[in-house]
Each structure stands twice: as structure tokens, then as C-alpha cells.
Coordinates of C-alpha atoms and ligand atoms in Angstrom, one line a residue:
X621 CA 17.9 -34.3 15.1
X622 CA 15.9 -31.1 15.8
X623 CA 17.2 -28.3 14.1
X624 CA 17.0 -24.5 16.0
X625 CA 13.0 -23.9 14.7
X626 CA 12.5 -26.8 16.7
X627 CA 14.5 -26.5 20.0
X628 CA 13.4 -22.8 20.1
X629 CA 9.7 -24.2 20.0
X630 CA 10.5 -26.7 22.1
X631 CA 11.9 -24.5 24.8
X632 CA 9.1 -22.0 24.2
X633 CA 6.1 -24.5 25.3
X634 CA 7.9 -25.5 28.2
X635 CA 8.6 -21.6 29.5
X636 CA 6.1 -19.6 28.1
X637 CA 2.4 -19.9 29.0
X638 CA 0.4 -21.3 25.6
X639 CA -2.1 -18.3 25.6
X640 CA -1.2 -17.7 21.8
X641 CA -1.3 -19.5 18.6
X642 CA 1.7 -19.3 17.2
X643 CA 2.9 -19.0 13.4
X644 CA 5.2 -21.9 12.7
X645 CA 8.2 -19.5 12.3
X646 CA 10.5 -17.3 14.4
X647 CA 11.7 -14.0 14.1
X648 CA 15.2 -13.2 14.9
X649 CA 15.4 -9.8 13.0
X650 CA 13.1 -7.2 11.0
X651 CA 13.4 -4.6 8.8
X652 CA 11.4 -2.1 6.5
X653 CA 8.8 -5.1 5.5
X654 CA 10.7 -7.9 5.8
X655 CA 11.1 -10.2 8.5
X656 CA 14.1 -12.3 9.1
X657 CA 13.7 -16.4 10.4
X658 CA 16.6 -18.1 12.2
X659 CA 18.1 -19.2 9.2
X660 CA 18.2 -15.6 7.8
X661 CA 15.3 -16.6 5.3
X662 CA 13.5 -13.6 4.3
X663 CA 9.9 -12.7 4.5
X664 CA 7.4 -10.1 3.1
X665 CA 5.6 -8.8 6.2
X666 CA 2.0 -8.0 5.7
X667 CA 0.9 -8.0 9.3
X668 CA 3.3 -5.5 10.3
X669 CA 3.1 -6.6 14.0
X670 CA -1.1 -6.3 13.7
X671 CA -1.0 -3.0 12.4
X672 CA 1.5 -1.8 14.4
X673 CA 4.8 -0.9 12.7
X674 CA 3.1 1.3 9.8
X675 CA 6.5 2.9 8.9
X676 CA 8.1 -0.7 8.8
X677 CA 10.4 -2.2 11.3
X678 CA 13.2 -0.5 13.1
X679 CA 12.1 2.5 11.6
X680 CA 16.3 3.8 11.5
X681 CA 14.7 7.9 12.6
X682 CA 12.5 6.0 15.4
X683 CA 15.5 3.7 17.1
X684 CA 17.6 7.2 17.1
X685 CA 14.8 9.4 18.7
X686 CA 14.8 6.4 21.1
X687 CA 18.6 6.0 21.8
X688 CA 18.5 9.6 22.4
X689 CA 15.6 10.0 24.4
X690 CA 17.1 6.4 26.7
X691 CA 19.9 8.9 27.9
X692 CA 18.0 12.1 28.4
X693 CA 14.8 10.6 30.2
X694 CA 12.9 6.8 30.2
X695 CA 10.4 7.6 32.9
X696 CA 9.6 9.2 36.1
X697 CA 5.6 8.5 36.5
X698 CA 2.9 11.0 36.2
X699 CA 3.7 12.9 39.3
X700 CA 5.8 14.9 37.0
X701 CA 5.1 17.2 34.4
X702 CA 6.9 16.4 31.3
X703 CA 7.6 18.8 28.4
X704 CA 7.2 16.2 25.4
X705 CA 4.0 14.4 27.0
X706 CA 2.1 17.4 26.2
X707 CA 3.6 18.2 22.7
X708 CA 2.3 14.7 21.9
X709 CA -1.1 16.1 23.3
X710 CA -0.9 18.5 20.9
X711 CA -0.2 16.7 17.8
X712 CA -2.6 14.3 18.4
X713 CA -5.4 16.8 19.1
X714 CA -4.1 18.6 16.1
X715 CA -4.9 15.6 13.5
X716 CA -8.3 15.5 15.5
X717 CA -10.5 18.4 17.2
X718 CA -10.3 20.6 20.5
X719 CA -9.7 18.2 23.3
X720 CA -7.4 16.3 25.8
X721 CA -5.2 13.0 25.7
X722 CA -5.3 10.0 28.3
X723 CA -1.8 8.2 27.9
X724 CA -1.7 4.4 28.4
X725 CA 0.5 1.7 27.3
X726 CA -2.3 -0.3 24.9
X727 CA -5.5 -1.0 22.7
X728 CA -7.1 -3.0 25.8
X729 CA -6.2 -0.4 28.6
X730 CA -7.1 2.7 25.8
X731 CA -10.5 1.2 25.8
X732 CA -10.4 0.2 29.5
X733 CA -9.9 4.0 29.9
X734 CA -12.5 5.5 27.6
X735 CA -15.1 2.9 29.2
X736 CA -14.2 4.1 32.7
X737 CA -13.9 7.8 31.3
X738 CA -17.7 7.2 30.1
X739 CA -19.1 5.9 33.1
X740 CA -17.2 8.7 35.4
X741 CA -18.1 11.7 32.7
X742 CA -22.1 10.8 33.3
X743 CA -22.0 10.2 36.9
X744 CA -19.9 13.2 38.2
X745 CA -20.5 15.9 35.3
X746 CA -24.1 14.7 33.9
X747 CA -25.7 13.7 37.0
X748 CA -26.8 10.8 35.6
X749 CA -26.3 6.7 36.6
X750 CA -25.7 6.3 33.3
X751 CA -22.9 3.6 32.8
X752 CA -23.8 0.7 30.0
X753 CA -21.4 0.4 26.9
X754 CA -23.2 -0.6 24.1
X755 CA -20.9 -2.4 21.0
X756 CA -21.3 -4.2 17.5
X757 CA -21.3 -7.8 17.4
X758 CA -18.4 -8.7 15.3
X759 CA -16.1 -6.1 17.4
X760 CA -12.9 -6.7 18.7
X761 CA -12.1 -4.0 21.6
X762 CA -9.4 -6.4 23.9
X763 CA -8.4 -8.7 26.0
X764 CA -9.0 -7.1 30.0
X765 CA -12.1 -8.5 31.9
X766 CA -14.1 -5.3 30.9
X767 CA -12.8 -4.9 27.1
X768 CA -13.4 -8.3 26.6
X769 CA -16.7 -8.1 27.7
X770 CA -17.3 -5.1 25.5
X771 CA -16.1 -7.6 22.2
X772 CA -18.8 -8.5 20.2
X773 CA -18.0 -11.8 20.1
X774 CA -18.4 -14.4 22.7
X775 CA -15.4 -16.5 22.3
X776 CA -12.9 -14.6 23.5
X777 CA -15.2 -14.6 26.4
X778 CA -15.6 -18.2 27.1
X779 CA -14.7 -19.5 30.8
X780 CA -13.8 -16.3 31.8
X781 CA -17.4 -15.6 33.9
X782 CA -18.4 -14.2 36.1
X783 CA -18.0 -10.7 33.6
X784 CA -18.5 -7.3 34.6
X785 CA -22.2 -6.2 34.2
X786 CA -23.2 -2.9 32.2
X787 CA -22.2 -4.2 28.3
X788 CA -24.4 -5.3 25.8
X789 CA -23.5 -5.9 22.2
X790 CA -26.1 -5.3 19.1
X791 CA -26.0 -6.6 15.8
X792 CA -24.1 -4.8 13.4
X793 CA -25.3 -2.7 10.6
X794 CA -29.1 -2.9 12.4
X795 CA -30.1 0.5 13.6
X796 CA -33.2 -0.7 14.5
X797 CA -31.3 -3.2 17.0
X798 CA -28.9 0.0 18.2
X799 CA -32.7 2.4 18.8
X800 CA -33.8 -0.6 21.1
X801 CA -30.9 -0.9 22.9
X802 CA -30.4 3.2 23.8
X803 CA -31.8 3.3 27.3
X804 CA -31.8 5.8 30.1
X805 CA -28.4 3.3 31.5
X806 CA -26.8 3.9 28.4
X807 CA -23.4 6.2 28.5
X808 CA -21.6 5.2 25.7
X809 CA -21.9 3.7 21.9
X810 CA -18.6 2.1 20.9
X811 CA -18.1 1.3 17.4
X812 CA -14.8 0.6 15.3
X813 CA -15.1 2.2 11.7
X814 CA -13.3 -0.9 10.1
X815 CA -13.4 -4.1 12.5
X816 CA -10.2 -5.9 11.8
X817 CA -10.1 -8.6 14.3
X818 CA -13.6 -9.1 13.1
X819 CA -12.3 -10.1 9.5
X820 CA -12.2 -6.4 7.9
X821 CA -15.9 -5.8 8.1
X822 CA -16.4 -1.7 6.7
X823 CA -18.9 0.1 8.8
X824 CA -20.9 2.0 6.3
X825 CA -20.9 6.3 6.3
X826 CA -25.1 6.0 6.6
X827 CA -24.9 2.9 9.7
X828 CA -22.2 5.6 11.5
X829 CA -23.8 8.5 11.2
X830 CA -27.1 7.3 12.7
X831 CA -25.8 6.0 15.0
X832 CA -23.9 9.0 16.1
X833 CA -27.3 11.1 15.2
X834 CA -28.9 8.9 17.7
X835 CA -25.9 9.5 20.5
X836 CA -26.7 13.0 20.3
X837 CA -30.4 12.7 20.6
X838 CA -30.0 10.5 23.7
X839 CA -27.2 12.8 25.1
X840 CA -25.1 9.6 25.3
X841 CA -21.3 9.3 24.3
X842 CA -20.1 8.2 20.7
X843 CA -17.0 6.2 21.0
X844 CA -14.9 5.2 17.9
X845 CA -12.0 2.7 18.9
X846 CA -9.2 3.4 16.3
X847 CA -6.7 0.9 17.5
X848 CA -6.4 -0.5 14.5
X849 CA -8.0 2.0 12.2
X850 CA -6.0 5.3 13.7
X851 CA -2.6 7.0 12.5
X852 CA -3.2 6.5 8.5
X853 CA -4.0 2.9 8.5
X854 CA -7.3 3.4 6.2
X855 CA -6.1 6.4 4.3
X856 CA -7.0 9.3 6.5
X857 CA -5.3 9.8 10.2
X858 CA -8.8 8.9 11.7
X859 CA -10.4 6.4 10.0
X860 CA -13.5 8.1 10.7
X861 CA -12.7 11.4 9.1
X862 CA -13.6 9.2 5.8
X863 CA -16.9 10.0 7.1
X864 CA -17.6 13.4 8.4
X865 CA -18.0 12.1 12.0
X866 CA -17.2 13.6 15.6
X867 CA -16.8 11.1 18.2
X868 CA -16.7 12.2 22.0
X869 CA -13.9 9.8 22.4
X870 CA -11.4 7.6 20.4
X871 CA -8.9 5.4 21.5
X872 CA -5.8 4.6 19.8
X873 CA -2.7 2.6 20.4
X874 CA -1.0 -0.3 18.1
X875 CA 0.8 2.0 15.8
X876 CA 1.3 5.3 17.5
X877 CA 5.1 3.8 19.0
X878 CA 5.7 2.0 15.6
X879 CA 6.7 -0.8 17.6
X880 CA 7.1 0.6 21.2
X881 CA 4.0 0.7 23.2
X882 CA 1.7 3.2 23.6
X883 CA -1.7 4.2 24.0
X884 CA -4.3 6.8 23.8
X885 CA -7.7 7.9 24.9
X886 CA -8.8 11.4 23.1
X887 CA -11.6 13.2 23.9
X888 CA -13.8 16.1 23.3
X889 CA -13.2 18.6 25.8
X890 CA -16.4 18.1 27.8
X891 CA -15.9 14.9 28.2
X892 CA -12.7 14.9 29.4
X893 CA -13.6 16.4 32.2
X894 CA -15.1 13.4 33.4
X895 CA -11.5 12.5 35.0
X896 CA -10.3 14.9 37.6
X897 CA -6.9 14.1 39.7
X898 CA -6.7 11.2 41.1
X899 CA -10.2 9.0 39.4
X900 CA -7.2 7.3 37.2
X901 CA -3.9 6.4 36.2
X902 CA -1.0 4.0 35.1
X903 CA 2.5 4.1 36.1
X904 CA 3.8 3.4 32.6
X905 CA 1.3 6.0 30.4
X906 CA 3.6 8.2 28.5
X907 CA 6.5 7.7 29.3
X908 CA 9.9 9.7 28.1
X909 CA 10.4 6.7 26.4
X910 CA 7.0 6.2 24.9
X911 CA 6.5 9.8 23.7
X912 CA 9.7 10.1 22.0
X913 CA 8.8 7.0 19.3
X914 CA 5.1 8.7 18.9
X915 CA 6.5 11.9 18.2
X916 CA 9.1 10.8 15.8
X917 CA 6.2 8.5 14.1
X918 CA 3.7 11.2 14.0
X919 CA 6.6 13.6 12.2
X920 CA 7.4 10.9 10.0
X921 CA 3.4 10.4 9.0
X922 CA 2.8 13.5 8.4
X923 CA 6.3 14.4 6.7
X924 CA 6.1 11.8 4.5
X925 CA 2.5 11.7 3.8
X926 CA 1.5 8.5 4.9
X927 CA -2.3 8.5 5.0
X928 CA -1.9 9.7 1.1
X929 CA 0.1 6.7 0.7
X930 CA -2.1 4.2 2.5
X931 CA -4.7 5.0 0.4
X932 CA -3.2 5.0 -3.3
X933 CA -1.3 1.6 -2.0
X934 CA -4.3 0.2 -0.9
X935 CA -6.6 1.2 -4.1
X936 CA -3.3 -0.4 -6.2
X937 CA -4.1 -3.4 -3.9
X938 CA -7.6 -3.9 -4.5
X939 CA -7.0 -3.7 -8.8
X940 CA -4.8 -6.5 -8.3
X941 CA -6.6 -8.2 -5.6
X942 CA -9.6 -8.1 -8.5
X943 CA -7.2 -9.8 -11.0
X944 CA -6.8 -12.4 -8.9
X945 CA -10.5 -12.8 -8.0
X946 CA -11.6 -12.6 -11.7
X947 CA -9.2 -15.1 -13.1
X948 CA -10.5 -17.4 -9.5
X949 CA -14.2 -16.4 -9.0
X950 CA -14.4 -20.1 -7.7
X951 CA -12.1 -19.4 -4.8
X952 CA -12.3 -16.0 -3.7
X953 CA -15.6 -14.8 -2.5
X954 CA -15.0 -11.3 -2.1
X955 CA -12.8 -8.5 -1.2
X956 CA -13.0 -5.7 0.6
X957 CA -10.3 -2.5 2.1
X958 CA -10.2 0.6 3.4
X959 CA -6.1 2.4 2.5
X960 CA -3.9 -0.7 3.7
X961 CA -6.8 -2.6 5.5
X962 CA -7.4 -5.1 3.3
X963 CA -9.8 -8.4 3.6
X964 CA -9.6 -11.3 0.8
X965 CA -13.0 -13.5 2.0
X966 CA -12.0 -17.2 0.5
X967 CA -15.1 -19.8 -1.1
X968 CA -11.8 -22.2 -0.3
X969 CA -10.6 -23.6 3.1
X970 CA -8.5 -20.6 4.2
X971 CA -5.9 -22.0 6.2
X972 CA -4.0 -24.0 3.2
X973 CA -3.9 -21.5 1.4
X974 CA -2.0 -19.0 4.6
X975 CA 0.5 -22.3 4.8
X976 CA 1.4 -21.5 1.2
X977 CA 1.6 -18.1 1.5
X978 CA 3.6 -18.5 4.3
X979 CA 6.0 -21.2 2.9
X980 CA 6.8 -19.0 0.2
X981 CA 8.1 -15.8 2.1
X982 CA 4.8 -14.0 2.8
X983 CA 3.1 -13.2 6.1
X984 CA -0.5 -12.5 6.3
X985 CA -3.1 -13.3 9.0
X986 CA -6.3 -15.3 8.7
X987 CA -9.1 -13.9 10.2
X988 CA -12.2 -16.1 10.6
X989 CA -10.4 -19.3 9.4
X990 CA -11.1 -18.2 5.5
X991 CA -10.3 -14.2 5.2
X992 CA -6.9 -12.9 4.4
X993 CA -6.1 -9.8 6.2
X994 CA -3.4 -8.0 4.4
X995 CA -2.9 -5.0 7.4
X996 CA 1.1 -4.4 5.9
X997 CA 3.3 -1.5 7.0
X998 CA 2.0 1.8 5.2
X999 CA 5.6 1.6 3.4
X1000 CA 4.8 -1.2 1.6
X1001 CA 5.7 -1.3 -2.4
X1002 CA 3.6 -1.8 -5.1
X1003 CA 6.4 -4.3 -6.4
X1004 CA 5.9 -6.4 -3.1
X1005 CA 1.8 -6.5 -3.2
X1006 CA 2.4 -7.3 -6.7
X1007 CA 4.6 -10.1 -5.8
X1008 CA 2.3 -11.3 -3.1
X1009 CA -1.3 -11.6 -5.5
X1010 CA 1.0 -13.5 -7.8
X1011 CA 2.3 -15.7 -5.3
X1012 CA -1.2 -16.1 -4.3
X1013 CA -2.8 -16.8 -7.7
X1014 CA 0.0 -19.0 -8.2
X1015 CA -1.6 -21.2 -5.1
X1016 CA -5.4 -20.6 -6.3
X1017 CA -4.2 -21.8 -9.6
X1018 CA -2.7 -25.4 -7.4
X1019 CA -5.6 -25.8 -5.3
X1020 CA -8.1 -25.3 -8.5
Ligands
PLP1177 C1 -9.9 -2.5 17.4 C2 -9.1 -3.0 18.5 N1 -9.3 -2.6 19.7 C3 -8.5 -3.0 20.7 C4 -7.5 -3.9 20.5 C5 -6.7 -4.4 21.7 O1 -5.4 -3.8 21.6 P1 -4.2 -4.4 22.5 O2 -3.9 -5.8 21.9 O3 -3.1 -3.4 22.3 O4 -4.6 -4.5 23.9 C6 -7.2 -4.4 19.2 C7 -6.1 -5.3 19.0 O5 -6.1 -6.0 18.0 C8 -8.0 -3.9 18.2 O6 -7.8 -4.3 16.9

């Protein structure tokens, strides 16, 4: 007999295209940092979503501003002007420097929109056919034909050909590599501070800087994608106010909706003025909808201090991540975090271990088949990581 994990699986092959690997559990409810199964088995959630639900799930302030704002106004396009799209301007440009918002719906299409932005900024206010993207290798920056081109890695690429031209992807942490690849073509370096997809690599404050020092000297854009990084995540609101920088453009998305989507493309005022009416759009991009859960999630971060939190959580995190590594320096390798994005590299197979993990209540993601990417919601307790690195050193202690 198959029991309702089974049927729902089952009837999930057969209806919904197999594009993702799946977890071997379903999620009928979530709340705070727990998820619920079908069988109303709890879980601790340190994924939250892929870094999106940073004040936990069904955030009870968020799904009010949203039942409100579903009977004053959903959406009318952006034909209109609307009085809350631009307070979200605000607040966002507030946490950041002078400049103006692009709204769209996601990471891919933020990025989409700053590569287009770019392209269109050099062309119509530089004078200059200056249109290739230059990224790290190791970078994750989406799924579209053009951000995926952009990713520093070339599976995500595979049988997808023929690829738009005008990308090229340099090694990183060489700024030898990043010199040689400047040319008179380029028009913008995009770099994530902390690459999660990538298995929680930390860009270093010297590496960033150059390369921004070398942006400037080329007149070229410096792009930070802070999809994942953004709104707290690494214990600032920009993860790369951690180190003094000023990007011409950053794009943002997964956890400005906690939950409902939404996405962003800031830039320096110059640069904005690379788009004039008309050069793009989306239908969706900030809606009612979509502004009134970023609005309520940006009052909530900075109410309840978030980025304070993510950081003191994530330093608790990394002490007893480093009991756990000293009483197993046989299987962990190494550790590594910025706030609440946290990498655990594994000397051991990785995905046992996730099984485990997973068997016994706690959610994690595996990046890179052996790295444990702890990327909870900013809420998280110290109780709860404390229960997950004993859990974990429970398992280490098995598989020794
Ligand atoms: C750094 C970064 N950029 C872009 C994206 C793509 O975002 P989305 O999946 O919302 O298109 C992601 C998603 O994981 C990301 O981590």
C-alpha cells in the first residue's frame, strides 16, 4: 500500500515537469522555522525557502499587510502611478545610497534587468558599444538564457546552446585574471559578496575592492548581485556594506517579500538613467500586492533589528559549528559564514550525512554534494542551532 508521501510523489512526476530535484518530503504547512510534513511531523527549517523567508514563515504582521492590501489593491500594471511603489523606493534607497529602484518579480529577471540596464546605460548615456558582463567562476546569478550564461559555472548551462554572446566568466579571487579580461567591450563586473549557490565561498574585502578600483579606472559598471546576500542575510542590509564598497548596481530579490515574490534592481543615480520610458518592463514588477509584503518586511527588519541578529546568531553558529569540527577534524574540512550564511565543507560523503539530518527533523541544503549550507530564517534560536550541531555530531559520531 502507498501511503500519502507516496501517492503525492506519485502524482507529482506524472503532472509536474521533473526540472527539480526534489527533497524526499512534502510540505503541507510552515511556520516561524518549522516546517510541517503530511503527517504533521515537525521540522527545523534551515533553508528558509533558499534564503527567502528571513523573518520565518507566514510571518503573522506580513499575511495581515497582505489580506489588507488583497482588498485595497493587487495590481494594475505600471501604467499607473502607485503611492506605496515609491515608498518602497525609498526605503530601499534609504538602506543603500542616492539612486532609483527597478521592480521585478525575481533573482533571475533582477539580474536580467541590471545586465540589460548595463548594456543600455553605455550605449545611450556613454556613447560607448560597450556591452560584455564579466562574472566569477563559482557564481550563481539564474536560471534565464542570459543569467545563466552569466553563472560561473557551466552546468547549469549544458544543452542549453546556442547562448547569448557578450559574457565571460574569470576565475575567482585572481585579479590578475579580472585586469586581463577588462576590455574596451566591457560594461559591467558582476560579482556576489558571498556566493551561496556556489557552496558559501566569502569574497575577500582586498579581491572586492580591486576589483571595484579597477571598475572605476576602466569607467565600467560594478555590479554586486545580493539575491541571496541582501536584506540582513550576512549581518549588514547589504552584504557588501561589510566592506566599504559602492556598487553602480545591485540586485535583490529572494527575501525582500518574505515569501511573496519580488525583485529589485538599484542603482546609482547615473546609471539609472540608462533606462528611459519604454527600453523595459514587466507586467507583474511591484505590484500592490508585492510592495505591501516588502514594506511590512523591511519595517519588521529594521524594527526588530535583524541584521544585528543575523550576525550574533551566526557568530553563536560558527562556536558551535567549531565544537563540532574539533571533536570531528576527520570529517569536517572546514567552515566558513558570513551572519546566517553559513557553509560546513565535509572530508565525508555529504549526502548521508543531509539524509540524517533530514530523518531527524532538520532541513539543510547540500551544496556541491559535500557542503552543508545552513541559510535559516534570521529568527532562528540559539536553542534550535544548538539542537541542530548536536544532532549533527550525533551523525559524525555514527559514521566515525
Ligand atoms: C546570487 C543569486 N543570484 C540569482 C539567483 C536567482 O534567483 P531566482 O531563483 O529568484 O531567479 C539566485 C538564486 O538562488 C542567487 O542565489
Amino acid at each position: 500500500m502507498t501511503n500519502a508521501f507516496d501517492t503525492l510523489k506519485n502524482r507529482d512526476a506524472a503532472a509536474i515537469m521533473s526540472s527539480y530535484g526534489r527533497y524526499p518530503l512534502a510540505v503541507s504547512r510552515a511556520e516561524g522555522c518549522r516546517l510541517f510534513d503530511l503527517e504533521g511531523r515537525e521540522y527545523l527549517d534551515l533553508l528558509a525557502g533558499v534564503a527567502v523567508t528571513s523573518l520565518g514563515h507566514c510571518h503573522p504582521e506580513i499575511a495581515d499587510a497582505l489580506c489588507t492590501q488583497a482588498r485595497i489593491l493587487c495590481h494594475v500594471s505600471n501604467l499607473f502611478y502607485q503611492p506605496d511603489q515609491v515608498r518602497l523606493a525609498e526605503e530601499l534607497i534609504a538602506t543603500w545610497q542616492p539612486g532609483r529602484v527597478f521592480y521585478c518579480n525575481s533573482g533571475a529577471e533582477a539580474n536580467e534587468g541590471a545586465i540589460k540596464l548595463a548594456r543600455r546605460f553605455m550605449r545611450t548615456v556613454k556613447n560607448r558599444d560597450a556591452y560584455e558582463i564579466i562574472t566569477l567562476t563559482g557564481s550563481f546569478h539564474g536560471r534565464t538564457l542570459a543569467t545563466v550564461t552569466a553563472t560561473g559555472q557551466t552546468a547549469f548551462r549544458e544543452h542549453f546552446h546556442p547562448l547569448p554572446g557578450g559574457f565571460k566568466s574569470v576565475e575567482a579571487g585572481d585579479i590578475e585574471a579580472m585586469k586581463q579580461a577588462i576590455t574596451e567591450k566591457t560594461a559591467m563586473v558582476l560579482v556576489e559578496i558571498v556566493q551561496g549557490e556556489g557552496g558559501v565561498n566569502i569574497m575577500s574585502a582586498d579581491y572586492l575592492t580591486a576589483i571595484q578600483n579597477l571598475c572605476r579606472e576602466h569607467d565600467i559598471l560594478f555590479g554586486v548581485d545580493e539575491i541571496q546576500t541582501g536584506l540582513c542575510r550576512t549581518g549588514r542590509f547589504w552584504a557588501h556594506q561589510h566592506y566599504g564598497l559602492r556598487p553602480n548596481i545591485v540586485t535583490c530579490a529572494k527575501a525582500l517579500g518574505n515569501g511573496f515574490p519580488i525583485g529589485a534592481v538599484l542603482a546609482d543615480t547615473e546609471t539609472s538613467n540608462g533606462f528611459t520610458p519604454g527600453s523595459h518592463a514587466t507586467t507583474f514588477g511591484g505590484s500592490g500586492l508585492a510592495t505591501a509584503a516588502a514594506l511590512k518586511t523591511l519595517e519588521i527588519m529594521k524594527r526588530d533589528k535583524i541584521a544585528e541578529r543575523a550576525e550574533a546568531m551566526g557568530k553563536k553558529t560558527l562556536a558551535l559549528i567549531d565544537d563540532v569540527m574539533k571533536k570531528h577534524p576527520d570529517a569536517i574540512d572546514n567552515y566558513r559564514g558570513l551572519g546566517l550564511m553559513i557553509g560546513i565543507e565535509l572530508k565525508v560523503p555529504g549526502l548521508p550525512v543531509w539524509q540524517k539530518l533530514l530523518d531527524r527533523g532538520f532541513v539543510c541544503n547540500l551544496a556541491k554534494g559535500k557542503v552543508l549550507r545552513l541559510i535559516p530564517p534570521l529568527i532562528i534560536e540559539e536553542d534550535d542551532i544548538a539542537r541542530f550541531t548536536q544532532a549533527l555530531s550525533d551523525i559524525l559520531d555514527e559514521t566515525a
